[in-house]
């Protein structure tokens, strides 16, 4: 029994460590060699900022992810359920750098119609990881 | 006028009557359920009942009571011609059992019934890979049997109509209700004609068999729960791939490669940067692996019936990038009410798993689809 508790807690520590390292790496990469500083308040504003699309409907990050990050979201187009974005309720969030980068690229293009700048990505990630 | 003594006697034994009405019921239910894939499991059930009843009737034709025996209604040719002449002159003879033409019509219907049952089982095995003959026949036998099954079903419908018309005409002619006779078993007969034996216990047994097998066959439906709906038919286990599950199920369900031809997948992966409104932006290594998996298992590999049909209906010079724009898909879903597609639970046509219980496995078996409740 003790052995299992040990293994399980090690796994948890490892996961937190992974998450930490993926996020650290992301912040390091977005900071452009430490030049940029990130602020979660700016990130929060960006999260709910409205961007009109071709049909003049507003697109926001929260269109799919909702404003309350502890809640499940829903893909605007396909309706597929998206697990909560807040790491406090969803431990799997922001644990892989590749995944974070992939979705920033996809979702910024979809929402803003362009890729996000490093400043924007860093601010948003700061906001997201603090939830 | 001579004093004819008329009495009521039982002509049709109870097993024959039970057979007759159960056969009619299963036959009508088979017609009602044949056109919609959702009801295949039910259609097959009434088919089994139909087949079982015919087998009983075949045996009863040899060992049953007098009027139920085949030799009592297989009359010689001269009686047939005589009866026909009588029909034309408006003086057709009255028979207590089947009249000569009616008798042969019964033979024809029984024979048709047998061929329809067996071709149905062959279709189920060949086209769907289910039923007692599964694995014994290939797909082309399935298609051929399907045609026979359908054509003979129509022929039998025609014969049924003739049979019913015959009953009506004869009832009017001889002023006796033949439908009631098949219910009560009784007819009026000259004195001296004696009733046949009732065989009530046998009739009761036949009814009991039907009553007992029904809940056994549909057991899965009785036990299903809202989040685990019953899937009567399980399809084959299709080839899987972890990278496909991971990368292609993020925004919608992962559509199995068998649902589009190879050229379509080639195009979808070539245009990955404009994937509908999204940029998939997958790296080369991932794309290579995913593309291989899709080409290896594309519709051309005919892994499922859906794959075969989608391929068959797609003209060779067309490269659809949507499953939901293929001719076969549109044909199969054209009757679904518009309200479903607009509803929040479904939203897009590609939300296959809103209705197909086996969408994630990719098998799209008959009877495994349920329209969700819209509130």
Coordinates of C-alpha atoms in Angstrom, one line a residue, chain B residues 41 211-226 228-230 370:
Chain B
X41 CA -32.5 -5.7 -35.9
X211 CA -43.9 -14.7 -26.2
X212 CA -40.7 -16.1 -24.6
X213 CA -38.2 -15.5 -27.4
X214 CA -39.3 -11.9 -27.9
X215 CA -37.9 -10.5 -24.6
X216 CA -34.8 -12.7 -24.9
X217 CA -34.0 -11.2 -28.4
X218 CA -34.6 -7.7 -27.2
X219 CA -33.0 -8.1 -23.9
X220 CA -30.3 -5.6 -24.6
X221 CA -32.8 -2.8 -25.1
X222 CA -34.5 -3.7 -21.8
X223 CA -31.2 -3.4 -20.0
X224 CA -29.8 -0.2 -21.6
X225 CA -29.2 3.0 -19.7
X226 CA -29.3 6.5 -20.9
X228 CA -25.0 3.2 -22.4
X229 CA -27.5 2.7 -25.2
X230 CA -27.7 -0.8 -26.6
X370 CA -30.7 6.8 -32.6

